[in-house]
Structure formats: structure tokens, C-alpha cells
Amino acid sequence: MKISLNQLTIAKARQGFLSGAFTARDLTEAYLKKIEEKNADINAYLEVFDDAESQAEEADKIIKKKGAESPQLCGIPLVIKDNILIKGRCVSAASKILEGYRATYDATAITKLKNHHPVFLGRANMDEFAMGASTENSAFGVTKNPHDETRVAGGSSGGSVAAVAADLALASLGSDTAGSVRQPSAFCGTVGLKPTYGSVSRYGLIAMGSSLDVIGPIGKTVEDCELLFSAMAGRDPLDSTSIEHSERVKKPMPPFTIGVPGNFVKEGVDADVVANFRETLARLERAGLAQVREINLPLLPYSLPAYYTIIPAEVSTNLARFDGVKYGAHVSGNNLLEDYLETRALFGHEAHRRILLGTYVLSAGHADAYYNKATAVRALVRKEVCAAFSGKDAVDVIMTPTTPTPAFPIGEKAQDPLSMYLADIFTVIANIAGIPALSVPSGVTVRDGKSLPLGVQLMGAHRREDMLFAVGSAIEQVRG
Amino acid sequence: MDQKELKHLAELARIRISDEKLEALRGDCDVILKYVSQIKGVEGGAQTMEDLGLVHNVMREDGEPHESGIYSEELLREAPEREGQFVKVKKIL
């Protein structure tokens, strides 16, 4: 039977399974066929798992036996970013240094999903070790934007997002350290959630910036992201920074108070992006769903420079473990030191850049001026942002565009690291503050005759993903 | 950052980089450091990581977290070189 993949959501797929309109196996086969047709153009998948159909058959058995009592995500076809471990399967963080490595354990997020018996279709392309905003840093080629293949899909979770946008998977997992779930979501027209830091365990996520990394879901709707988030969230004894998850009983109701840091949204932002952002706010107000208030957060512009001081420091520390001894690739030299040097030459350019910068900002003579100062600035930004969500002038969410521009052409920023970093200017705030943020599609703009998606970002108080889902759904209602 | 300093950092970080690539990286690093230096203008610098409330000790019982040896084979299988129950490396001394 023919399943219209482009209309499908998790809830609709489940309805299809339960009504008997199609099976999980039918659905998986439909996606595999689409992958076969399209993936060579998009390069979203690094590997398609050869047991996807048998996973789907297992799910069908459970659906047949338990019906509506079967888990919410049973039989749902997902693609997983190549930095999240699934036991027994290859995982490489899109780096040559992990060539041949097979995961020896499941990430906690995967363990929790496995309880639902979804179908893991494969692993998704990304920037090497999640460093980048375009997937141009992948050792295995760039992922192209399904809306215009001359443009980037964004990054670092570009493969996870492009797969969902091109109907090569129903939903996916990415990871977000500065915007890696949200920025590609805005570029490709999907919904992407960066949860509160610690709300999804980092156990089994290949580390880039341990104080900032979080696993996040990508889907076509806010509801799909919410389902995946609820399935993964919660405290994990294997990640000491993880926190409890409690479902809120009372759903937040409109009108929502939306804070807009207007001064920050003006500078260096594409005119179409600003117009779309203002239009989205106006629609919410006209529909009586929101009250918009200008807020002044003078420290926001310091989030990105603080981030690009802290992140190389954490990268240089985290990537020290790749030595050609314990796992992954090994290049032999004349002695042990040369083994290290030869093996670590397998890292890509951006990894080398961040390792050197990180070693510099952490070194004895410079740590106070750079790393320690950045840590202090981070604390100040966090304090300022959190204050916006409390007190008598509290807002429910802070809204900005997700990105300062629509998807840029492949190659445009590849030689200019700083301009690539600036793609994260709005998204990085949530990672620096540890708060949750959601990117929701807000319309399109036309470039070179092609329609390119745009997105708006909602940031909420710690653990208030429920508020983001409520406002995100409101945006879905009013979107043209 | 001059080339000599960068070379030293590369040695410390155990990465070997050609002189030509090193020069390109030096240019990038200078631009990035100049950009991030704007944080020096932010007032109020006494805070440390503790102020974020993110860093605190998490203790566990000082016992065996699991039965000894149950993961050894799986982990050793991923080592590029092994000898019996050991990961093999080149002579250090």
C-alpha cells in the first residue's frame, strides 16, 4: 500500500498501525525505498541498518499483541545522529579517528527508546564531533538541504534533520551544544528541541562540550518532539549532571507572554528573517494567543564569544581520549609518541583548530584572561536570562529568530570559521544558560527561485519544555 | 600567537601539523581570539563555575559497581592491538 510519508506524524503513524491501515514493516519499507531513491542526493545517512525490517517485524508483534497498550513509539522509524551509541553498531561521530569502532553499550537515551521498540533505520551524518554549523566538517561529505541541494542543511545535526525534512525518517535524534538541533531545523523546516541541560542523559553521547551538550529530538511537529522528549528525559545514575523529569499536569494556556530582545534581533540579521519573525509575533497577537513585550538583555551578545572560549577548552579535553590505543583507528609510527601523533592527524581541520585554541585558553598564562573570564561571563548571562522568567515582569518565553539568515550556499563559510560560528548567535544563548529552547518553522523566503524555510526560536525557563511545546503549538496554528 | 607558541601547543596536544597548515591555523586562531576577547569588557568577574550551581560532587558507595571482568572482553575487542587480556602499546621506556 502507498503511505503518504510527507503528511505523516508519529500520532498518524500510530493510528495507521492500530487501525490496521498499514504495519510497521510497511512503513519501514516505505522509508527504506525513499532512502534508496534520495539519500545519494542528500547524504543524510552514513549507514542504513540492514536489520531495520526485522526490527519493524518485532514492533508489529508487540502492536498486534498489545494494541493501544503498546508503547507510543512502537514501530516508529527513526534515524540517530552518528554520535549516539547503539550497542553493537558502528558509530563514528563522522570522524576518521573512530573508523571501525563499534559501540560497546547503549546510550541511556537509546535504552529508553528501546523500551518503546521503535525502528532504528540508520545513523545520520553530522559535522565531525558535532563541530560545525553546516555538516561541511563531516569526514564523509556534506549533507545537502532538501529544499535546495546547492545549500547546506545546517549543522551539526544536519543529517538527522535533512532525513526528516526529505521523508527519509519520521523523526530523529540529534545533539545540541550551541544550536546543532535548532539551526538545521530552521534551515530545513523541521521542529527541533534542545532540552534543559541534564534533562536527557549524556551517557553514551560522544562528548564535545560536556557542560553544554544535550541530546534533542527532531520531528515534523511540536507534538512529535514532545513524544520523543518524554520518552528520553529523566535522571540517570550514569550521568551525574542529569536531572529528574516530571510531567506537568496543567497545560500552559494562552495568552502567553513573549519577551523579545528587540535590540539584539536587529543587528546583522537578514531583512527577510526579521520580517518573518515580526509577522509571526503579529499573528500570535492577532489570534489572541500572545502578548508581546520588548525586553532588554544587554549581556546576550556576550554568549557567543563566551561560548567560543569555553568550547575549545572542553573540546581539547574531551578529544584527548582519542589516542589510537583504546579504540577506533590506529596509525602506527616508530614509537608510542609517533603512534599518538600519526593517529591524531586523522582529526579534521576544525577539530585541530579547536584543540589548539582550547590548549591555549587553558594554558597557565592565559586561563585567567580567557577560560576563567568566559566562565564568569557565562554565569552572568545565565543570571540575566533566568531573571527574565521570574518576578512581576516575568515572560513565559523569550523569542528570537532561530538563525540570522536562511540556509547558506555550500562552501560560502567553509573557509571562514568566524562567520560559521556566527550562525549560532541566537541559539547559543540557551546552551550558555542551560535552558530549553525549541525551533519551530515560521514560513519561507525565496532565494534563487527556491523556497527556503525559516524558523523562530522559543526559549523557556529551566525544565519548562511544557511551555515551549504550548507556545510552539500556537505558532503551528497561526502559521500561514 | 606566534608560530613557535602554536607549535608548542600542538606538541602538548599531541597533534602533528605541517608548517603550511600551521600558518593557516595561526591566522584563524588570531581572528577567533580577537573576537572572543570582547568578553574582557564585561564587568563583574569574580564568579567561578560554582556560581552556575552546575558543579557539585556526586558520590556513590565505595563498592564494586558491577562484577569484575564482565565487560572486559567487549571493551578489549575494540582495542586496535591487544595481547591476551591487555591493551598493547609500544615500549615506553
Coordinates of C-alpha atoms in Angstrom, one line a residue:
Chain A
M1 CA 0.0 0.0 0.0
K2 CA 1.0 3.6 -0.6
I3 CA 1.7 5.6 2.6
S4 CA 1.9 9.4 2.2
L5 CA 5.1 10.0 4.1
N6 CA 5.1 13.8 3.7
Q7 CA 1.8 14.0 5.7
L8 CA 2.8 11.6 8.3
T9 CA 3.4 12.3 12.0
I10 CA 4.1 10.0 14.9
A11 CA 0.5 10.1 16.0
K12 CA -0.8 9.4 12.5
A13 CA 1.6 6.5 12.0
R14 CA 0.4 5.0 15.3
Q15 CA -3.2 5.5 14.2
G16 CA -2.3 3.6 11.0
F17 CA -0.7 0.7 12.9
L18 CA -3.6 0.4 15.3
S19 CA -6.3 0.7 12.7
G20 CA -4.5 -1.9 10.6
A21 CA -4.2 0.5 7.6
F22 CA -0.5 -0.4 7.4
T23 CA 2.1 -2.2 9.5
A24 CA 5.3 -1.0 11.0
R25 CA 7.0 -3.2 8.4
D26 CA 5.1 -1.5 5.6
L27 CA 6.2 1.9 6.9
T28 CA 9.8 0.9 7.3
E29 CA 9.8 -0.5 3.8
A30 CA 8.4 2.8 2.5
Y31 CA 11.2 4.7 4.2
L32 CA 13.9 2.3 3.0
K33 CA 12.6 2.8 -0.5
K34 CA 12.7 6.6 -0.2
I35 CA 16.2 6.4 1.3
E36 CA 17.3 4.2 -1.7
E37 CA 15.9 6.9 -4.1
K38 CA 17.0 10.1 -2.4
N39 CA 19.9 9.5 0.0
A40 CA 22.6 9.6 -2.7
D41 CA 21.5 13.2 -3.4
I42 CA 21.1 14.4 0.2
N43 CA 23.8 12.4 2.0
A44 CA 21.8 12.3 5.2
Y45 CA 22.6 8.7 6.2
L46 CA 26.1 7.4 6.8
E47 CA 24.7 3.9 7.2
V48 CA 21.3 2.3 6.8
F49 CA 21.0 -0.6 9.2
D50 CA 20.4 -3.9 7.5
D51 CA 18.1 -5.2 10.2
A52 CA 15.5 -2.4 10.0
E53 CA 12.8 -4.7 8.6
S54 CA 13.3 -7.3 11.3
Q55 CA 13.1 -4.5 14.0
A56 CA 9.8 -3.5 12.4
E57 CA 8.5 -7.1 12.5
E58 CA 9.3 -7.2 16.2
A59 CA 7.3 -4.0 16.7
D60 CA 4.4 -5.4 14.7
K61 CA 4.3 -8.4 17.0
I62 CA 4.0 -6.1 20.0
I63 CA 1.4 -3.9 18.4
K64 CA -0.6 -7.0 17.5
K65 CA -0.4 -8.3 21.0
K66 CA -0.9 -5.1 23.0
G67 CA -2.8 -2.8 20.6
A68 CA -3.4 0.6 22.1
E69 CA -1.4 -0.5 25.2
S70 CA 1.7 -0.8 23.1
P71 CA 4.3 1.9 23.7
Q72 CA 3.8 5.3 22.0
L73 CA 6.8 5.0 19.8
C74 CA 6.5 1.3 18.9
G75 CA 7.4 0.8 15.2
I76 CA 8.2 4.4 14.6
P77 CA 11.2 4.7 12.1
L78 CA 13.9 6.9 13.5
V79 CA 17.4 7.9 12.4
I80 CA 20.1 8.5 15.1
K81 CA 22.9 11.0 14.9
D82 CA 26.3 9.4 14.5
N83 CA 27.5 10.4 17.9
I84 CA 24.9 8.5 20.0
L85 CA 25.8 4.9 20.9
I86 CA 23.7 1.9 20.0
K87 CA 25.3 -1.3 21.3
G88 CA 27.0 -3.4 18.7
R89 CA 26.6 -0.9 15.9
C90 CA 29.3 1.3 14.2
V91 CA 29.4 4.9 15.5
S92 CA 32.0 7.4 14.3
A93 CA 31.0 11.0 15.1
A94 CA 31.6 11.4 11.4
S95 CA 35.3 11.2 12.1
K96 CA 38.0 9.0 10.6
I97 CA 39.5 8.6 14.0
L98 CA 36.7 6.3 15.1
E99 CA 36.8 4.2 11.9
G100 CA 35.8 0.6 12.7
Y101 CA 34.6 1.3 16.2
R102 CA 31.5 -0.5 17.4
A103 CA 29.6 0.8 20.4
T104 CA 30.1 -1.5 23.5
Y105 CA 27.0 -0.1 25.2
D106 CA 23.7 1.7 24.6
A107 CA 23.4 5.4 25.3
T108 CA 20.7 5.9 28.0
A109 CA 18.6 7.8 25.6
I110 CA 18.7 4.7 23.3
T111 CA 18.0 2.3 26.2
K112 CA 14.9 4.4 27.0
L113 CA 13.8 4.5 23.4
K114 CA 14.4 0.7 23.0
N115 CA 11.7 0.2 25.7
H116 CA 9.3 1.6 23.1
H117 CA 10.5 -0.7 20.3
P118 CA 11.0 1.9 17.6
V119 CA 12.8 1.1 14.4
F120 CA 16.3 2.4 14.1
L121 CA 16.8 3.0 10.4
G122 CA 20.4 4.1 10.5
R123 CA 22.9 6.7 11.6
A124 CA 22.9 10.2 10.4
N125 CA 25.7 12.4 9.0
M126 CA 27.0 15.3 11.1
D127 CA 29.9 17.7 11.5
E128 CA 32.9 15.8 12.9
F129 CA 32.4 15.5 16.6
A130 CA 29.5 17.9 16.3
M131 CA 31.8 20.8 15.5
G132 CA 30.2 23.0 12.8
A133 CA 27.0 24.6 11.6
S134 CA 26.8 23.0 8.1
T135 CA 27.9 19.4 8.1
E136 CA 30.7 20.5 5.8
N137 CA 33.1 19.3 8.5
S138 CA 32.0 15.7 8.2
A139 CA 34.7 13.3 7.1
F140 CA 32.1 11.7 4.8
G141 CA 30.9 14.6 2.7
V142 CA 28.4 17.4 3.2
T143 CA 24.6 16.9 3.8
K144 CA 22.6 18.9 1.3
N145 CA 19.5 20.9 2.1
P146 CA 16.4 19.0 0.7
H147 CA 14.8 22.4 -0.3
D148 CA 17.8 23.4 -2.4
E149 CA 20.7 21.0 -2.9
T150 CA 23.2 23.8 -3.5
R151 CA 22.7 24.9 0.1
V152 CA 23.7 23.4 3.4
A153 CA 21.3 21.6 5.7
G154 CA 22.9 23.2 8.7
G155 CA 24.7 21.5 11.5
S156 CA 25.9 19.9 13.3
S157 CA 22.9 17.5 13.3
G158 CA 22.4 18.1 9.5
G159 CA 21.9 14.5 8.6
S160 CA 19.3 13.9 11.3
V161 CA 17.4 17.0 10.2
A162 CA 17.7 16.6 6.4
A163 CA 16.4 13.0 6.8
V164 CA 13.2 14.1 8.5
A165 CA 12.8 17.0 6.0
A166 CA 13.2 14.8 3.0
D167 CA 11.0 12.0 4.4
L168 CA 13.9 9.6 4.9
A169 CA 12.8 9.1 8.5
L170 CA 9.8 10.1 10.5
A171 CA 11.8 11.6 13.3
S172 CA 15.3 11.7 14.6
L173 CA 17.8 12.3 17.4
G174 CA 20.4 15.0 17.3
S175 CA 22.6 16.7 19.9
D176 CA 22.8 20.4 20.6
T177 CA 25.8 22.2 22.1
A178 CA 25.3 25.7 20.6
G179 CA 22.3 25.1 18.2
S180 CA 23.1 21.9 16.5
V181 CA 19.5 20.6 16.6
R182 CA 17.8 24.0 16.2
Q183 CA 19.8 25.7 13.4
P184 CA 19.5 22.8 10.9
S185 CA 15.8 22.5 11.9
A186 CA 15.3 26.2 10.9
F187 CA 17.2 25.6 7.6
C188 CA 15.2 22.5 6.7
G189 CA 11.7 23.3 8.0
T190 CA 11.6 20.8 10.9
V191 CA 10.9 21.2 14.7
G192 CA 13.9 20.8 16.9
L193 CA 14.2 20.8 20.7
K194 CA 17.2 21.5 22.8
P195 CA 16.1 20.3 26.2
T196 CA 17.2 21.7 29.5
Y197 CA 20.8 20.8 30.2
G198 CA 20.8 17.5 32.1
S199 CA 17.2 16.6 31.3
V200 CA 18.3 13.9 28.8
S201 CA 21.3 11.8 30.0
R202 CA 24.6 12.3 28.2
Y203 CA 25.6 8.8 28.9
G204 CA 26.6 7.3 25.5
L205 CA 26.7 10.6 23.7
I206 CA 30.2 11.1 22.3
A207 CA 31.3 14.2 24.2
M208 CA 32.1 17.6 22.6
G209 CA 31.4 20.2 25.3
S210 CA 30.3 18.3 28.4
S211 CA 28.9 21.3 30.3
L212 CA 26.8 22.2 27.2
D213 CA 25.9 19.1 25.3
V214 CA 22.4 17.7 25.3
I215 CA 20.5 15.1 23.1
G216 CA 17.4 16.5 21.5
P217 CA 14.6 15.3 19.2
I218 CA 13.8 16.4 15.7
G219 CA 10.4 15.9 14.1
K220 CA 7.8 17.4 11.8
T221 CA 5.6 18.7 14.5
V222 CA 5.9 20.0 18.1
E223 CA 3.9 17.1 19.2
D224 CA 6.4 14.6 17.7
C225 CA 9.3 16.3 19.5
E226 CA 7.3 16.2 22.8
L227 CA 6.7 12.5 22.5
L228 CA 10.3 11.7 21.9
F229 CA 11.4 14.1 24.7
S230 CA 9.1 12.4 27.2
A231 CA 10.4 9.0 26.2
M232 CA 14.1 10.0 26.8
A233 CA 14.0 12.5 29.7
G234 CA 14.9 11.7 33.3
R235 CA 17.6 11.3 35.8
D236 CA 20.2 8.7 35.1
P237 CA 22.7 7.3 37.7
L238 CA 25.2 7.0 34.8
D239 CA 25.2 10.8 34.2
S240 CA 25.8 12.8 37.4
T241 CA 24.6 16.0 35.7
S242 CA 21.2 14.5 34.8
I243 CA 18.0 15.8 36.5
E244 CA 14.6 14.4 37.3
H245 CA 11.8 14.7 34.8
S246 CA 8.3 15.4 36.0
E247 CA 5.4 15.7 33.6
R248 CA 3.4 18.8 34.4
V249 CA -0.2 18.1 34.9
K250 CA -1.5 21.5 34.0
K251 CA -1.0 22.5 30.4
P252 CA 0.0 26.2 30.0
M253 CA -2.8 28.2 28.4
P254 CA -2.7 31.3 26.2
P255 CA -2.4 34.2 26.1
F256 CA 1.4 33.7 26.5
T257 CA 3.7 36.5 27.4
I258 CA 6.5 36.6 24.8
G259 CA 9.6 38.6 25.6
V260 CA 11.6 39.9 22.6
P261 CA 15.1 41.2 22.9
G262 CA 14.5 43.6 20.1
N263 CA 17.9 45.3 20.1
F264 CA 19.7 42.0 19.7
V265 CA 17.5 40.8 16.9
K266 CA 18.2 43.9 14.7
E267 CA 21.9 43.8 14.1
G268 CA 23.4 41.7 11.3
V269 CA 20.1 39.8 10.7
D270 CA 18.7 39.2 7.2
A271 CA 15.8 41.5 6.5
D272 CA 13.5 38.6 5.4
V273 CA 14.3 36.8 8.6
V274 CA 13.4 39.9 10.7
A275 CA 10.2 40.4 8.7
N276 CA 9.1 36.8 9.1
F277 CA 9.9 36.9 12.9
R278 CA 7.8 40.1 13.3
E279 CA 5.0 38.7 11.2
T280 CA 4.9 35.5 13.4
L281 CA 4.6 37.7 16.5
A282 CA 1.9 39.8 15.0
R283 CA -0.1 36.7 14.0
L284 CA 0.1 35.3 17.6
E285 CA -1.1 38.6 18.9
R286 CA -3.9 39.0 16.4
A287 CA -5.2 35.5 17.3
G288 CA -5.2 36.5 21.0
L289 CA -2.6 33.8 21.7
A290 CA 0.1 36.0 22.9
Q291 CA 1.1 39.4 24.4
V292 CA 4.5 40.6 23.1
R293 CA 6.8 42.6 25.3
E294 CA 10.2 44.1 24.4
I295 CA 12.8 43.1 26.9
N296 CA 16.3 44.4 27.4
L297 CA 19.0 41.7 28.0
P298 CA 22.3 43.6 27.5
L299 CA 24.6 40.6 28.1
L300 CA 23.1 38.4 25.3
P301 CA 25.7 39.5 22.7
Y302 CA 28.4 38.0 25.0
S303 CA 27.0 34.5 24.8
L304 CA 28.8 33.6 21.6
P305 CA 32.3 34.9 22.5
A306 CA 32.0 33.2 25.9
Y307 CA 30.9 30.0 24.2
Y308 CA 33.8 30.1 21.7
T309 CA 36.2 30.4 24.6
I310 CA 34.7 27.6 26.7
I311 CA 34.0 25.2 23.8
P312 CA 37.6 24.8 22.5
A313 CA 38.7 24.2 26.1
E314 CA 36.2 21.4 26.6
V315 CA 36.9 20.0 23.1
S316 CA 40.7 19.9 23.7
T317 CA 40.0 18.0 26.9
N318 CA 37.4 15.6 25.5
L319 CA 39.3 14.8 22.3
A320 CA 42.4 13.9 24.3
R321 CA 41.0 10.4 24.8
F322 CA 41.4 9.5 21.1
D323 CA 44.9 8.2 21.1
G324 CA 44.8 5.1 18.9
V325 CA 45.3 2.8 21.9
K326 CA 41.9 2.1 23.4
Y327 CA 39.5 2.0 20.5
G328 CA 39.0 3.4 17.0
A329 CA 41.6 3.9 14.3
H330 CA 45.3 3.4 15.0
V331 CA 48.1 4.6 12.8
S332 CA 51.5 3.1 13.7
G333 CA 54.7 5.2 13.9
N334 CA 58.2 4.4 15.2
N335 CA 57.3 4.7 18.8
L336 CA 54.4 5.4 21.1
L337 CA 54.6 9.2 20.7
E338 CA 54.5 8.9 17.0
D339 CA 51.5 6.5 17.3
Y340 CA 49.7 9.3 19.0
L341 CA 50.8 12.0 16.5
E342 CA 50.0 9.9 13.4
T343 CA 46.6 8.7 14.8
R344 CA 45.6 12.2 15.9
A345 CA 46.4 13.5 12.4
L346 CA 43.1 11.8 11.4
F347 CA 41.1 14.6 13.1
G348 CA 39.7 17.1 10.6
H349 CA 40.7 20.8 10.4
E350 CA 38.1 22.2 12.7
A351 CA 39.0 19.6 15.4
H352 CA 42.7 20.6 15.2
R353 CA 41.7 24.3 15.3
R354 CA 39.6 23.8 18.5
I355 CA 42.2 21.5 20.1
L356 CA 44.9 24.2 19.7
L357 CA 42.6 27.1 20.8
G358 CA 41.5 25.1 23.8
T359 CA 45.0 24.2 24.8
Y360 CA 45.8 27.9 24.5
V361 CA 42.9 29.3 26.6
L362 CA 43.5 26.7 29.3
S363 CA 47.3 27.2 29.5
A364 CA 48.8 28.7 32.6
G365 CA 49.5 32.2 31.2
H366 CA 46.1 32.7 29.5
A367 CA 43.5 30.8 31.6
D368 CA 42.5 33.9 33.6
A369 CA 42.1 36.1 30.7
Y370 CA 40.1 33.6 28.6
Y371 CA 38.7 30.5 30.1
N372 CA 38.0 31.8 33.6
K373 CA 36.7 35.0 32.3
A374 CA 34.4 33.2 29.9
T375 CA 33.1 31.1 32.8
A376 CA 32.3 34.2 34.8
V377 CA 30.5 35.8 31.8
R378 CA 28.6 32.6 31.3
A379 CA 27.3 32.8 34.9
L380 CA 26.3 36.5 34.3
V381 CA 24.4 35.7 31.1
R382 CA 22.6 32.8 32.8
K383 CA 21.6 35.1 35.7
E384 CA 20.3 37.7 33.4
V385 CA 18.3 35.3 31.2
C386 CA 16.8 33.4 34.2
A387 CA 15.7 36.7 35.7
A388 CA 13.5 37.4 32.7
F389 CA 11.4 34.3 33.6
S390 CA 10.7 35.4 37.2
G391 CA 9.3 38.3 39.2
K392 CA 6.5 40.6 38.3
D393 CA 7.6 41.3 34.8
A394 CA 8.2 37.7 34.0
V395 CA 7.8 36.4 30.5
D396 CA 6.7 32.9 29.6
V397 CA 9.2 32.6 26.7
I398 CA 11.9 34.6 25.0
M399 CA 11.5 34.6 21.3
T400 CA 14.2 35.3 18.6
P401 CA 14.7 34.1 15.0
T402 CA 16.5 30.7 15.2
T403 CA 19.1 31.8 12.7
P404 CA 20.3 35.2 11.4
T405 CA 19.9 34.0 7.7
P406 CA 18.2 31.2 5.7
A407 CA 20.3 28.2 4.7
F408 CA 23.5 29.5 3.1
P409 CA 25.2 28.1 0.0
I410 CA 27.6 25.1 0.4
G411 CA 31.2 26.5 0.6
E412 CA 30.2 30.1 1.5
K413 CA 31.5 29.9 5.0
A414 CA 33.7 26.8 4.8
Q415 CA 37.0 28.9 4.8
D416 CA 35.9 31.4 7.4
P417 CA 35.5 29.8 10.8
L418 CA 34.3 33.0 12.5
S419 CA 31.4 33.6 10.0
M420 CA 30.4 29.9 10.5
Y421 CA 30.4 30.5 14.3
L422 CA 28.1 33.5 13.9
A423 CA 25.4 31.2 12.6
D424 CA 24.9 30.2 16.3
I425 CA 24.4 33.7 17.6
F426 CA 20.7 33.2 18.8
T427 CA 20.8 29.5 19.6
V428 CA 23.9 29.5 21.7
I429 CA 22.2 31.6 24.5
A430 CA 20.2 28.6 25.6
N431 CA 23.3 26.4 25.9
I432 CA 25.2 29.0 27.8
A433 CA 22.2 29.4 30.2
G434 CA 21.3 25.7 30.3
I435 CA 17.7 26.5 29.5
P436 CA 15.4 24.6 27.0
A437 CA 14.8 26.0 23.5
L438 CA 12.6 25.0 20.6
S439 CA 12.9 25.9 16.9
V440 CA 9.6 26.0 15.1
P441 CA 9.1 26.5 11.3
S442 CA 7.6 30.0 10.7
G443 CA 7.3 30.3 7.0
V444 CA 9.6 30.6 3.9
T445 CA 11.6 33.1 2.0
V446 CA 12.5 32.8 -1.7
R447 CA 16.2 32.7 -2.8
D448 CA 17.3 32.0 -6.4
G449 CA 13.8 30.8 -7.2
K450 CA 13.7 28.3 -4.3
S451 CA 11.6 28.4 -1.2
L452 CA 13.8 28.2 1.9
P453 CA 12.3 27.5 5.3
L454 CA 12.7 29.9 8.2
G455 CA 12.3 29.2 11.9
V456 CA 11.7 31.0 15.2
Q457 CA 13.2 30.1 18.5
L458 CA 11.4 29.9 21.8
M459 CA 13.5 29.8 25.0
G460 CA 11.9 28.9 28.3
A461 CA 12.9 28.7 32.0
H462 CA 14.7 25.7 33.2
R463 CA 12.6 22.5 32.9
R464 CA 9.8 24.4 31.2
E465 CA 9.7 22.4 28.0
D466 CA 5.9 22.2 28.5
M467 CA 5.7 26.0 28.0
L468 CA 7.8 25.7 24.8
F469 CA 5.5 23.0 23.5
A470 CA 2.4 25.1 24.2
V471 CA 3.7 28.2 22.5
G472 CA 5.2 26.1 19.7
S473 CA 1.8 24.6 19.0
A474 CA 0.3 28.1 19.0
I475 CA 2.8 29.1 16.3
E476 CA 1.8 25.9 14.3
Q477 CA -1.8 27.1 14.5
V478 CA -1.3 30.6 13.2
R479 CA 1.4 29.8 10.6
G480 CA 0.2 30.5 7.1
Chain B
M1 CA 50.0 33.8 18.9
D2 CA 53.3 33.3 17.1
Q3 CA 54.2 30.1 15.2
K4 CA 56.6 29.0 17.9
E5 CA 53.9 29.1 20.6
L6 CA 51.4 27.4 18.3
K7 CA 53.9 24.7 17.5
H8 CA 54.5 24.1 21.2
L9 CA 50.7 23.9 21.9
A10 CA 50.4 21.3 19.1
E11 CA 53.2 19.3 20.7
L12 CA 51.5 19.4 24.1
A13 CA 48.2 18.4 22.5
R14 CA 49.9 15.6 20.6
I15 CA 49.0 16.7 17.1
R16 CA 51.4 16.9 14.3
I17 CA 50.7 19.7 11.8
S18 CA 52.6 20.8 8.8
D19 CA 54.2 24.3 8.8
E20 CA 51.9 25.3 6.0
K21 CA 48.8 24.2 7.8
L22 CA 50.1 25.7 11.0
E23 CA 50.3 29.1 9.4
A24 CA 46.6 28.9 8.3
L25 CA 45.6 27.8 11.7
R26 CA 47.5 30.6 13.3
G27 CA 45.6 33.1 11.2
D28 CA 42.3 31.5 12.2
C29 CA 43.2 31.4 15.9
D30 CA 44.1 35.1 15.9
V31 CA 40.8 36.1 14.4
I32 CA 38.9 33.9 16.8
L33 CA 40.9 35.1 19.9
K34 CA 40.3 38.7 18.8
Y35 CA 36.6 38.0 18.6
V36 CA 36.3 36.3 21.9
S37 CA 38.4 38.9 23.6
Q38 CA 35.3 41.2 23.8
I39 CA 34.3 39.2 27.0
K40 CA 37.1 41.1 28.7
G41 CA 34.9 44.2 28.7
V42 CA 32.2 42.6 30.8
E43 CA 32.2 43.9 34.4
G44 CA 32.0 41.6 37.4
G45 CA 34.4 38.7 37.1
A46 CA 34.6 37.1 40.5
Q47 CA 32.2 34.2 39.7
T48 CA 33.5 30.8 39.1
M49 CA 31.9 27.5 38.0
E50 CA 30.3 27.1 41.4
D51 CA 28.1 30.1 40.8
L52 CA 26.4 28.3 38.0
G53 CA 25.2 25.7 40.5
L54 CA 26.1 23.1 37.9
V55 CA 29.2 21.7 39.6
H56 CA 28.9 19.7 42.7
N57 CA 30.2 16.4 43.9
V58 CA 28.1 13.3 43.3
M59 CA 29.1 10.4 45.5
R60 CA 28.4 6.7 45.2
E61 CA 29.0 3.8 47.5
D62 CA 32.7 2.8 47.6
G63 CA 32.0 -0.7 46.4
E64 CA 32.1 -2.8 43.3
P65 CA 29.7 -1.2 40.8
H66 CA 29.5 -4.5 38.9
E67 CA 31.0 -7.9 38.9
S68 CA 34.7 -7.8 37.9
G69 CA 35.5 -8.7 34.3
I70 CA 32.0 -8.8 32.8
Y71 CA 32.7 -6.0 30.3
S72 CA 36.4 -6.8 29.7
E73 CA 36.1 -8.9 26.5
E74 CA 33.7 -6.4 24.8
L75 CA 36.0 -3.5 25.6
L76 CA 39.2 -5.3 24.6
R77 CA 37.7 -6.3 21.3
E78 CA 37.6 -2.6 20.4
A79 CA 41.3 -2.0 21.1
P80 CA 43.4 -1.7 17.9
E81 CA 46.1 -4.0 19.4
R82 CA 45.9 -6.4 22.2
E83 CA 47.8 -9.2 23.8
G84 CA 45.7 -11.6 25.8
Q85 CA 43.8 -9.5 28.4
F86 CA 45.9 -6.4 27.9
V87 CA 45.8 -3.5 25.5
K88 CA 49.1 -3.5 23.7
V89 CA 51.2 -0.4 23.2
K90 CA 54.8 0.3 22.1
K91 CA 57.6 0.3 24.6
I92 CA 57.6 3.4 26.7
L93 CA 61.0 3.2 28.4

